[in-house]
XYZ file of C-alpha atoms in Angstrom:
645
model
C -43.759 53.922 -1.933
C -40.710 55.705 -3.261
C -37.798 56.129 -0.878
C -35.267 58.906 -1.084
C -31.642 58.966 -0.009
C -30.871 62.661 0.056
C -29.571 62.568 3.639
C -26.465 60.848 2.226
C -27.338 57.752 4.181
C -26.833 59.521 7.495
C -29.786 57.666 8.988
C -28.824 54.225 7.756
C -27.545 53.036 11.102
C -30.337 52.355 13.577
C -30.874 50.674 16.873
C -30.893 46.930 16.504
C -28.409 46.911 13.632
C -26.450 43.923 14.919
C -29.518 41.846 15.620
C -31.126 42.673 12.275
C -27.968 41.915 10.329
C -27.499 38.627 12.151
C -31.077 37.601 11.456
C -30.805 38.241 7.758
C -27.325 36.702 7.536
C -28.965 33.312 7.909
C -30.509 33.822 4.475
C -27.135 34.391 2.839
C -25.441 31.504 1.003
C -22.310 30.171 2.699
C -19.914 32.008 0.403
C -21.610 35.356 1.140
C -21.995 35.065 4.917
C -20.693 38.073 6.889
C -17.645 35.925 7.753
C -16.575 33.522 5.015
C -14.320 30.516 5.554
C -13.763 30.439 1.836
C -14.810 27.999 -0.839
C -13.422 24.541 -0.246
C -14.347 22.628 -3.405
C -16.631 20.842 -3.847
C -18.807 23.009 -1.604
C -20.682 25.387 -3.929
C -24.153 26.600 -3.030
C -25.827 24.833 -5.970
C -24.295 22.390 -8.427
C -24.907 19.233 -10.383
C -26.838 18.417 -13.527
C -30.283 19.572 -12.352
C -30.573 22.920 -10.575
C -33.689 24.792 -9.546
C -33.673 28.589 -9.191
C -36.676 30.487 -7.866
C -37.025 34.229 -8.521
C -39.086 36.127 -5.944
C -39.489 39.357 -4.038
C -37.013 39.668 -1.218
C -35.994 41.978 1.608
C -32.327 42.561 2.308
C -30.564 44.433 5.095
C -27.691 46.723 4.101
C -25.737 48.427 6.884
C -28.714 47.904 9.194
C -31.382 49.222 6.866
C -34.007 47.092 5.154
C -34.457 47.450 1.420
C -36.777 45.888 -1.138
C -35.047 43.547 -3.551
C -35.471 40.646 -5.943
C -33.710 37.484 -4.841
C -33.079 34.021 -6.209
C -33.637 31.090 -3.844
C -34.089 33.643 -1.093
C -30.704 35.332 -1.389
C -29.125 38.510 -2.757
C -26.776 37.969 -4.490
C -28.305 34.879 -6.061
C -26.714 31.494 -5.240
C -23.274 30.671 -6.519
C -23.649 28.118 -9.309
C -20.656 25.792 -9.504
C -20.291 23.660 -12.621
C -17.603 21.638 -14.370
C -16.389 22.080 -17.911
C -17.825 19.400 -20.200
C -20.961 18.609 -18.214
C -24.554 19.124 -19.265
C -26.675 21.325 -17.042
C -30.421 21.805 -16.732
C -31.546 24.888 -14.847
C -35.228 25.063 -14.039
C -36.015 28.717 -13.379
C -39.292 29.456 -11.593
C -40.670 32.995 -11.698
C -42.680 33.831 -8.574
C -42.816 37.533 -9.433
C -45.917 39.353 -10.656
C -44.033 40.364 -13.800
C -42.008 38.696 -16.523
C -38.456 37.729 -15.673
C -35.430 36.055 -17.242
C -31.871 34.905 -16.627
C -28.948 35.636 -18.937
C -25.841 33.505 -18.387
C -23.260 36.228 -18.892
C -20.216 35.091 -20.844
C -21.369 31.508 -21.358
C -21.253 30.027 -24.859
C -24.616 28.377 -25.477
C -27.469 28.120 -28.005
C -29.263 31.443 -28.626
C -32.584 30.207 -27.226
C -30.777 29.551 -23.925
C -29.183 33.019 -23.750
C -32.106 34.505 -21.843
C -32.781 37.877 -23.486
C -36.523 38.558 -23.851
C -37.469 39.739 -27.324
C -34.214 38.487 -28.829
C -33.732 34.803 -28.090
C -36.914 33.895 -26.200
C -40.118 35.463 -24.928
C -39.201 35.638 -21.267
C -40.553 33.783 -18.240
C -44.139 34.725 -17.473
C -45.320 35.313 -13.890
C -45.970 32.115 -11.924
C -44.383 29.990 -14.625
C -41.019 28.349 -15.290
C -38.467 27.909 -18.054
C -35.936 25.129 -18.497
C -32.482 26.203 -19.617
C -30.447 23.260 -20.869
C -26.994 23.423 -22.455
C -23.512 21.870 -22.425
C -20.834 23.650 -20.395
C -18.128 24.422 -22.959
C -15.693 26.497 -20.896
C -14.267 27.164 -17.455
C -13.627 30.245 -15.360
C -15.489 32.922 -13.421
C -18.768 34.238 -14.844
C -22.113 35.464 -13.572
C -25.832 35.518 -14.313
C -28.504 38.194 -14.101
C -31.946 39.247 -15.223
C -32.357 40.829 -18.644
C -35.889 42.028 -17.836
C -36.475 45.684 -17.051
C -34.562 46.943 -14.024
C -34.552 43.661 -12.083
C -30.772 43.466 -12.199
C -30.604 46.701 -10.186
C -32.849 45.184 -7.528
C -30.577 42.229 -6.770
C -31.297 39.679 -9.485
C -27.685 38.613 -10.100
C -25.289 35.903 -8.940
C -21.866 34.351 -9.645
C -20.892 31.277 -11.633
C -17.682 29.301 -11.155
C -16.843 26.617 -13.721
C -13.998 24.282 -12.819
C -11.767 23.094 -15.675
C -12.115 19.563 -16.967
C -8.401 19.005 -16.393
C -5.800 20.552 -14.138
C -6.337 24.194 -13.307
C -3.249 26.172 -14.379
C -3.900 28.519 -11.459
C -2.746 26.989 -8.185
C -4.291 28.261 -4.941
C -4.954 27.186 -1.365
C -8.231 28.989 -0.748
C -10.691 31.004 -2.800
C -13.319 33.652 -2.274
C -15.953 35.054 -4.617
C -16.192 38.860 -4.482
C -19.409 40.147 -6.060
C -19.362 43.945 -6.284
C -22.685 45.700 -6.810
C -24.712 48.843 -6.143
C -28.094 49.088 -4.444
C -30.478 51.947 -3.735
C -33.603 52.455 -1.628
C -34.862 54.555 -4.522
C -36.742 52.480 -7.072
C -34.869 52.024 -10.359
C -37.824 53.514 -12.232
C -37.492 56.665 -10.127
C -33.724 56.774 -10.684
C -34.235 56.541 -14.444
C -36.964 59.181 -14.434
C -34.869 61.635 -12.416
C -31.892 61.266 -14.749
C -34.105 61.813 -17.786
C -35.360 65.058 -16.224
C -31.920 66.114 -14.943
C -28.955 64.005 -16.059
C -26.813 65.388 -13.224
C -29.433 64.802 -10.548
C -27.197 62.525 -8.459
C -23.944 64.435 -8.952
C -23.173 65.987 -5.569
C -19.530 66.637 -6.500
C -19.827 69.524 -8.915
C -17.336 72.329 -8.916
C -18.041 75.203 -6.570
C -17.106 78.840 -6.129
C -15.231 77.934 -2.972
C -13.201 75.442 -4.953
C -12.436 78.052 -7.601
C -11.224 80.565 -5.048
C -9.130 77.888 -3.362
C -7.500 76.973 -6.675
C -9.036 73.508 -6.895
C -10.238 71.715 -10.010
C -10.592 73.723 -13.235
C -9.497 77.279 -13.799
C -12.025 80.012 -14.427
C -11.740 80.081 -18.222
C -12.137 76.320 -18.440
C -15.245 76.418 -16.262
C -16.753 79.073 -18.485
C -15.927 77.081 -21.626
C -17.393 73.860 -20.272
C -20.440 75.664 -18.917
C -21.120 77.266 -22.292
C -20.973 73.819 -23.881
C -23.419 72.612 -21.241
C -20.948 69.910 -20.258
C -19.976 69.016 -16.717
C -16.384 67.769 -16.270
C -17.391 66.163 -12.954
C -20.055 64.027 -14.651
C -18.073 60.808 -14.331
C -20.956 58.566 -13.227
C -24.666 59.047 -13.823
C -25.812 57.356 -10.623
C -23.567 57.957 -7.640
C -23.154 57.426 -3.925
C -25.940 59.964 -3.465
C -28.311 57.144 -4.446
C -26.236 54.000 -3.966
C -24.698 51.926 -1.242
C -21.853 49.887 -2.700
C -21.885 46.215 -1.763
C -19.573 43.215 -1.415
C -21.576 39.996 -1.618
C -24.709 41.877 -0.626
C -23.104 43.591 2.379
C -22.580 47.328 2.842
C -19.337 48.980 3.983
C -20.410 48.966 7.636
C -21.384 45.290 7.440
C -17.696 44.528 6.856
C -17.928 41.231 4.979
C -14.807 39.292 5.939
C -12.860 36.678 3.979
C -10.524 34.490 6.014
C -7.030 33.269 5.176
C -4.056 31.684 6.858
C -0.754 33.561 6.503
C 1.253 32.238 3.583
C -1.727 30.850 1.688
C -2.275 31.626 -1.976
C -5.795 33.061 -1.962
C -7.757 33.251 -5.190
C -10.194 36.151 -5.332
C -12.843 35.840 -8.040
C -14.112 39.386 -8.699
C -17.430 39.973 -10.456
C -18.787 43.458 -11.127
C -22.527 42.804 -10.967
C -23.489 46.435 -10.472
C -26.027 48.258 -12.568
C -24.062 51.446 -13.175
C -20.781 51.495 -11.233
C -17.223 51.089 -12.430
C -15.032 50.141 -9.460
C -11.355 50.741 -8.769
C -10.188 47.798 -6.679
C -7.175 47.590 -4.373
C -6.021 46.038 -1.097
C -3.579 48.440 0.605
C -0.531 46.444 1.650
C -1.118 43.551 -0.770
C -0.379 43.142 -4.452
C -2.626 41.286 -6.873
C -1.454 38.791 -9.447
C -4.103 38.833 -12.180
C -4.548 35.321 -13.610
C -7.876 35.507 -15.417
C -9.996 38.117 -17.197
C -13.628 37.453 -18.149
C -13.136 33.764 -17.367
C -10.134 33.424 -19.709
C -6.693 32.560 -18.353
C -4.007 35.194 -18.867
C -0.297 35.259 -18.232
C 0.129 36.320 -14.605
C 0.685 40.048 -14.157
C 1.449 41.664 -10.807
C -0.355 44.918 -10.065
C -1.543 47.078 -7.168
C -4.965 48.141 -8.462
C -7.367 47.458 -11.301
C -10.457 49.085 -12.755
C -13.354 46.708 -13.321
C -16.238 47.767 -15.531
C -19.816 46.620 -15.145
C -20.086 42.924 -16.175
C -16.338 42.275 -16.250
C -14.701 39.604 -14.094
C -11.104 39.292 -12.900
C -9.428 36.517 -10.931
C -6.499 37.547 -8.765
C -4.090 35.774 -6.432
C -2.994 37.417 -3.191
C -0.519 35.902 -0.734
C -0.762 37.623 2.651
C 2.179 36.554 4.808
C 1.438 38.575 7.934
C -0.973 37.699 10.713
C -3.045 40.825 10.278
C -6.145 42.117 8.532
C -6.275 43.907 5.179
C -9.011 46.139 3.779
C -10.392 45.349 0.343
C -11.539 48.575 -1.316
C -13.893 48.823 -4.285
C -13.933 52.572 -4.834
C -16.565 53.974 -7.197
C -14.913 55.604 -10.217
C -16.339 59.009 -9.291
C -15.137 58.585 -5.679
C -18.635 59.122 -4.266
C -18.454 55.983 -2.137
C -16.873 52.564 -1.808
C -17.566 48.900 -1.345
C -15.484 47.588 1.525
C -14.559 44.165 2.868
C -11.808 42.665 5.008
C -9.297 39.861 4.487
C -8.207 38.537 7.863
C -6.762 35.478 9.605
C -9.599 35.527 12.144
C -13.152 36.784 12.366
C -13.621 40.152 14.024
C -10.358 41.640 12.814
C -10.366 44.912 10.870
C -7.846 47.116 9.129
C -7.823 50.876 8.521
C -10.207 51.947 5.755
C -8.507 54.474 3.458
C -10.385 57.713 2.783
C -11.953 58.348 -0.591
C -9.485 59.898 -2.995
C -10.226 63.162 -4.839
C -12.705 62.627 -7.659
C -11.441 62.885 -11.233
C -12.127 65.793 -13.562
C -12.711 65.148 -17.255
C -10.062 66.479 -19.625
C -9.713 67.293 -23.296
C -8.668 63.692 -23.916
C -12.038 62.597 -22.524
C -13.612 64.815 -25.182
C -11.731 62.916 -27.893
C -9.057 65.580 -28.336
C -5.558 64.213 -27.836
C -3.229 67.171 -27.371
C -0.222 65.066 -26.304
C 1.653 66.070 -29.447
C 1.134 69.798 -28.941
C 3.606 70.425 -26.139
C 5.214 73.823 -25.939
C 2.315 75.728 -27.461
C 1.573 77.795 -24.389
C 1.545 81.470 -25.148
C 0.564 81.077 -28.787
C -1.615 83.932 -29.959
C -4.818 82.255 -31.057
C -6.982 85.271 -30.274
C -8.218 85.498 -33.841
C -10.332 82.406 -33.231
C -13.902 82.574 -32.075
C -13.622 81.983 -28.323
C -16.362 81.619 -25.792
C -14.774 84.244 -23.596
C -14.876 87.019 -26.173
C -16.091 90.249 -24.608
C -14.252 89.535 -21.358
C -11.171 91.635 -20.732
C -8.179 89.250 -20.574
C -6.906 91.177 -17.591
C -10.085 90.491 -15.653
C -8.650 87.346 -14.111
C -6.009 89.522 -12.496
C -8.647 91.674 -10.891
C -9.936 90.087 -7.696
C -13.409 91.619 -7.792
C -13.958 90.752 -11.455
C -12.716 87.235 -10.850
C -15.126 86.811 -7.989
C -18.079 88.116 -10.005
C -17.356 85.841 -12.962
C -16.660 82.955 -10.597
C -20.072 83.339 -9.036
C -21.677 83.140 -12.476
C -19.644 80.061 -13.316
C -20.523 78.427 -10.021
C -24.215 79.144 -10.520
C -24.052 77.689 -14.032
C -22.247 74.626 -12.719
C -24.792 74.047 -9.982
C -27.956 74.756 -11.938
C -27.194 73.462 -15.417
C -26.882 77.017 -16.872
C -29.903 78.423 -15.057
C -30.053 82.167 -15.520
C -27.979 82.153 -18.678
C -29.224 84.018 -21.720
C -30.212 81.259 -24.122
C -31.424 83.583 -26.851
C -28.260 83.128 -28.888
C -27.867 79.379 -28.254
C -29.664 78.089 -31.333
C -28.479 74.585 -31.983
C -27.590 73.723 -28.397
C -29.008 70.514 -26.870
C -32.625 71.075 -25.990
C -33.136 73.594 -28.792
C -32.784 72.541 -32.411
C -30.595 69.543 -31.620
C -27.941 70.587 -34.145
C -25.249 71.792 -31.777
C -22.027 72.683 -33.600
C -19.011 73.420 -31.421
C -16.958 74.795 -34.269
C -17.598 78.297 -33.026
C -16.644 77.513 -29.450
C -13.329 77.983 -27.763
C -12.079 75.114 -25.654
C -9.681 76.275 -22.977
C -7.128 74.062 -21.323
C -8.598 71.452 -19.062
C -7.586 70.974 -15.466
C -3.975 69.878 -15.302
C -3.308 70.518 -19.013
C -1.157 73.612 -18.789
C 0.343 73.045 -22.244
C -2.775 74.533 -23.793
C -2.690 77.786 -21.839
C -3.697 80.674 -24.042
C -4.926 78.528 -26.900
C -8.353 79.025 -28.404
C -9.758 75.785 -29.729
C -12.284 77.612 -31.876
C -11.319 75.635 -34.949
C -12.106 72.314 -33.278
C -15.516 71.094 -34.411
C -17.067 68.873 -31.771
C -19.935 67.795 -34.025
C -18.260 67.055 -37.338
C -20.300 64.242 -38.881
C -17.771 63.817 -41.683
C -15.713 61.919 -39.092
C -18.639 59.560 -38.496
C -20.742 59.414 -41.694
C -22.855 56.475 -40.501
C -23.983 58.318 -37.368
C -27.523 59.631 -37.671
C -27.830 63.340 -36.956
C -30.244 64.280 -34.234
C -30.613 65.594 -30.688
C -29.308 62.282 -29.332
C -25.801 63.014 -30.621
C -24.238 65.781 -28.584
C -20.646 65.375 -29.787
C -18.451 63.509 -32.259
C -14.919 62.869 -30.981
C -12.552 64.868 -33.215
C -9.524 62.662 -32.482
C -10.553 59.439 -30.746
C -7.551 57.475 -29.554
C -6.652 53.988 -28.425
C -6.677 54.200 -24.620
C -6.161 50.508 -23.855
C -2.707 51.363 -22.488
C -4.185 53.786 -19.938
C -5.406 52.850 -16.452
C -8.773 54.615 -16.569
C -10.184 57.879 -15.292
C -8.739 59.008 -11.985
C -5.959 56.405 -11.888
C -3.322 58.190 -13.960
C -1.249 59.460 -11.022
C -1.986 57.135 -8.105
C 1.690 56.262 -7.677
C 1.478 52.487 -8.105
C 0.956 49.893 -10.829
C -2.566 49.858 -12.252
C -3.709 47.159 -14.666
C -4.291 48.273 -18.248
C -5.788 46.204 -21.071
C -2.433 46.068 -22.852
C -1.034 44.162 -19.851
C -3.344 41.231 -20.577
C -1.827 38.393 -22.626
C -3.737 35.175 -23.229
C -2.167 32.161 -21.537
C -2.957 29.958 -24.537
C -2.868 30.635 -28.267
C -6.137 32.041 -29.617
C -8.425 29.453 -31.250
C -8.773 31.536 -34.424
C -5.788 33.559 -35.598
C -6.984 34.426 -39.109
C -6.784 38.010 -40.219
C -10.148 39.795 -40.401
C -11.795 39.831 -43.815
C -13.530 43.139 -43.167
C -13.781 45.950 -40.638
C -16.723 47.923 -39.254
C -16.978 51.036 -37.100
C -19.585 51.381 -34.360
C -19.923 54.738 -32.656
C -21.026 55.017 -29.048
C -23.205 58.109 -29.065
C -25.210 60.120 -26.606
C -26.450 63.399 -25.284
C -25.313 63.490 -21.669
C -27.424 66.565 -20.925
C -30.631 64.837 -21.978
C -29.637 61.309 -20.917
C -29.959 59.916 -24.418
C -27.772 56.936 -25.368
C -27.401 55.009 -28.613
C -25.172 53.317 -31.168
C -24.471 55.340 -34.331
C -27.032 57.936 -33.231
C -29.956 55.497 -33.170
C -31.508 53.957 -30.097
C -32.628 50.346 -30.082
C -36.328 51.072 -30.563
C -35.652 53.006 -33.783
C -33.580 50.314 -35.503
C -35.268 47.328 -37.102
C -32.351 45.733 -38.929
C -29.702 43.812 -36.974
C -25.962 44.156 -37.467
C -25.324 41.263 -39.911
C -22.508 38.718 -39.872
C -21.966 35.468 -41.777
C -21.211 32.268 -39.914
C -17.476 31.714 -39.583
C -16.348 35.098 -40.850
C -13.600 36.968 -39.074
C -14.430 40.652 -38.496
C -12.596 43.591 -36.974
C -14.842 45.874 -34.914
C -13.791 49.415 -34.005
C -15.736 50.851 -31.079
C -15.470 54.649 -31.094
C -16.674 56.524 -28.026
C -18.081 59.905 -29.017
C -19.190 60.628 -25.443
C -17.394 61.826 -22.337
C -18.321 58.779 -20.285
C -16.839 55.289 -20.299
C -19.051 52.458 -21.597
C -18.635 48.727 -20.834
C -19.674 47.093 -24.112
C -20.795 43.445 -24.113
C -21.556 41.055 -26.956
C -23.610 37.938 -26.251
C -22.736 34.450 -27.443
C -19.134 35.241 -28.392
C -15.698 36.157 -27.148
C -13.519 38.665 -28.964
C -9.775 39.286 -29.031
C -8.600 42.759 -28.071
C -6.198 44.208 -30.634
C -3.476 45.376 -28.263
C -0.314 44.162 -29.979
C -0.152 40.596 -28.624
C -0.813 38.765 -31.889
C -2.058 35.203 -31.470
C -2.079 35.642 -27.666
C -4.435 38.612 -27.687
C -6.616 38.665 -24.565
C -10.098 37.203 -25.086
C -12.999 39.014 -23.434
C -16.775 39.341 -23.554
C -16.943 42.890 -22.136
C -14.626 45.869 -22.543
C -14.625 49.429 -21.227
C -14.342 52.007 -24.008
C -12.853 55.024 -22.257
C -14.294 58.531 -22.829
C -13.251 59.937 -26.183
C -11.402 56.696 -26.872
C -11.645 53.716 -29.135
C -11.195 49.975 -28.735
C -10.526 47.525 -31.550
C -11.311 43.849 -31.363
C -11.438 40.904 -33.725
C -14.034 38.189 -33.428
C -15.226 35.093 -35.203
C -18.971 34.941 -35.850
C -19.218 31.284 -34.932
C -22.636 31.172 -33.222
C -25.585 31.253 -35.627
C -28.559 33.176 -34.319
C -29.590 36.567 -32.956
C -27.590 38.022 -30.081
C -27.786 41.133 -27.928
C -25.011 43.726 -28.166
C -25.160 46.576 -25.689
C -23.655 48.903 -23.145
C -23.819 47.154 -19.765
C -24.650 50.337 -17.882
C -28.243 49.320 -17.192
C -29.857 52.728 -17.663
C -27.852 53.393 -20.836
C -29.085 50.107 -22.277
C -32.629 50.958 -21.240
C -32.291 54.378 -22.884
C -31.339 52.784 -26.195
C -27.621 51.843 -26.307
C -28.322 48.340 -27.572
C -28.514 46.538 -30.902
C -29.093 43.018 -32.195
C -26.248 41.105 -33.847
C -27.421 38.461 -36.319
C -25.072 35.660 -37.347
C -26.507 34.067 -40.494
C -25.680 30.575 -41.791
C -23.184 30.288 -44.621
C -24.850 30.508 -48.009
C -27.813 32.531 -46.790
C -28.508 35.699 -48.780
C -26.887 38.713 -47.211
């Protein structure tokens, strides 16, 4: 039976909520109980040399409402696995499902046959059978594990990993808590995927409206018309939103109020894991500052901040030191501001703190389209009317006429709400859904919301599908745009966080605590374009989805390669490579931050260097689950030295 959530979760709270939540709390591991005393090592949920994990159907209660799920050892999230650097571990995974399953140990360095990706490194775990993962633990830090089979990750098949260092931990703390952020829906993941394929904006309940236009909110009229004619929605920040999701902390909804305890003056280590399927979170604790000490399990020089953006599959460790005898609210706000994960830090159980309201949702800008206009200040008023603008045929004085403005505004609002329903498509040859050869060179791009420097400019000369800028990208309906001027955005805080008024972590803040293990210069460089058609929910690398590519991306064992990830779409993508870490090229030389996952901001690019030191075939993909399923995935093959290329 397929459930819907179109009442915006207004009926989630029912009679018997407290009793139901208490009953199901007994099935939670100690670290994820509604009230957590914290992790006092050595008290992990499972540990040792031999560990058994059983995958099975499960029922979880979120904010008083039961939901179907997939659990491990009877819990969602799956049990915390606590290991020690240098040990051997054997994990016997039993699949009690009626379908194949798997476990990928995200961020762990291990042999390819232990990596857990069906069709790449092994054949998967058949129903009613088991698989023994066995490997040495070569690292320490905060990681996680999840299914790499179908949509099981969305249903709750994920859990955290903490690996203690073999020696002294450079991070000193008095208490620690694991914070697993995730998203969950009563709608089946198959139904979510199908709805987005039919209508990519199906779950976007925050589109621009006529009322907003008349009130002077969001984009101006000309910009709305320009974006509508391009069949692009500047409010399309997340594909799957709070209209479908409840956002969770350790399996608990916002009303469940998962609580982590502390004593005033303690240094509390918070190990954040973004185990969601599709949600980028903006994390903050009003009244407390974070000191970031680890990123993706790798120690970094401590940096004090107020908020950080965490992409799907990333992890961050932070220290907080609350000195007051009062509660604090931990907020994990969805990037599109359609909902939040919420928890409480408190000296005693039962305490709460004010929950801040959701902030206004972001609106995409020209920079998110890959057009950096920062160097074009002072150009307002330029006469660019000779260009071919989208608004030709409209009297420029119409915006000064109230009745004309209202009439055009209605048309824009209708287009925004219906995906251009009612528009004359007879002259739209080449737009997505027609020939698939959309060329924006004949389109005017007005100033985006908040970008007044472009007032009066016609961007008719800007080609948004110029394949000469990306010659390796395959032309086709799956490539809606090519970023004209992609830029390095690793010094920016992420969409919606530009003007929050406090310090937000950026990638350029991260500096490795220790010198990188390989500081050689790269011997070659490759470009990989992140491509898609947001209107048709098509996602790929270099214009080709996984199922259409038979050759892997080749590397030779030991070679040092620079990889440039170029985002030709208007949505951020958390890109993950299996079996390796890479060093972000952010100006920190031999102390560049090492990561396994990085967000490539809309219209932006990220450069990293890596050493191909793990022979075998490895998955490389966007960690937005439905993007990966749609085709944004490739295989990386590291071949032994001396093998023919």
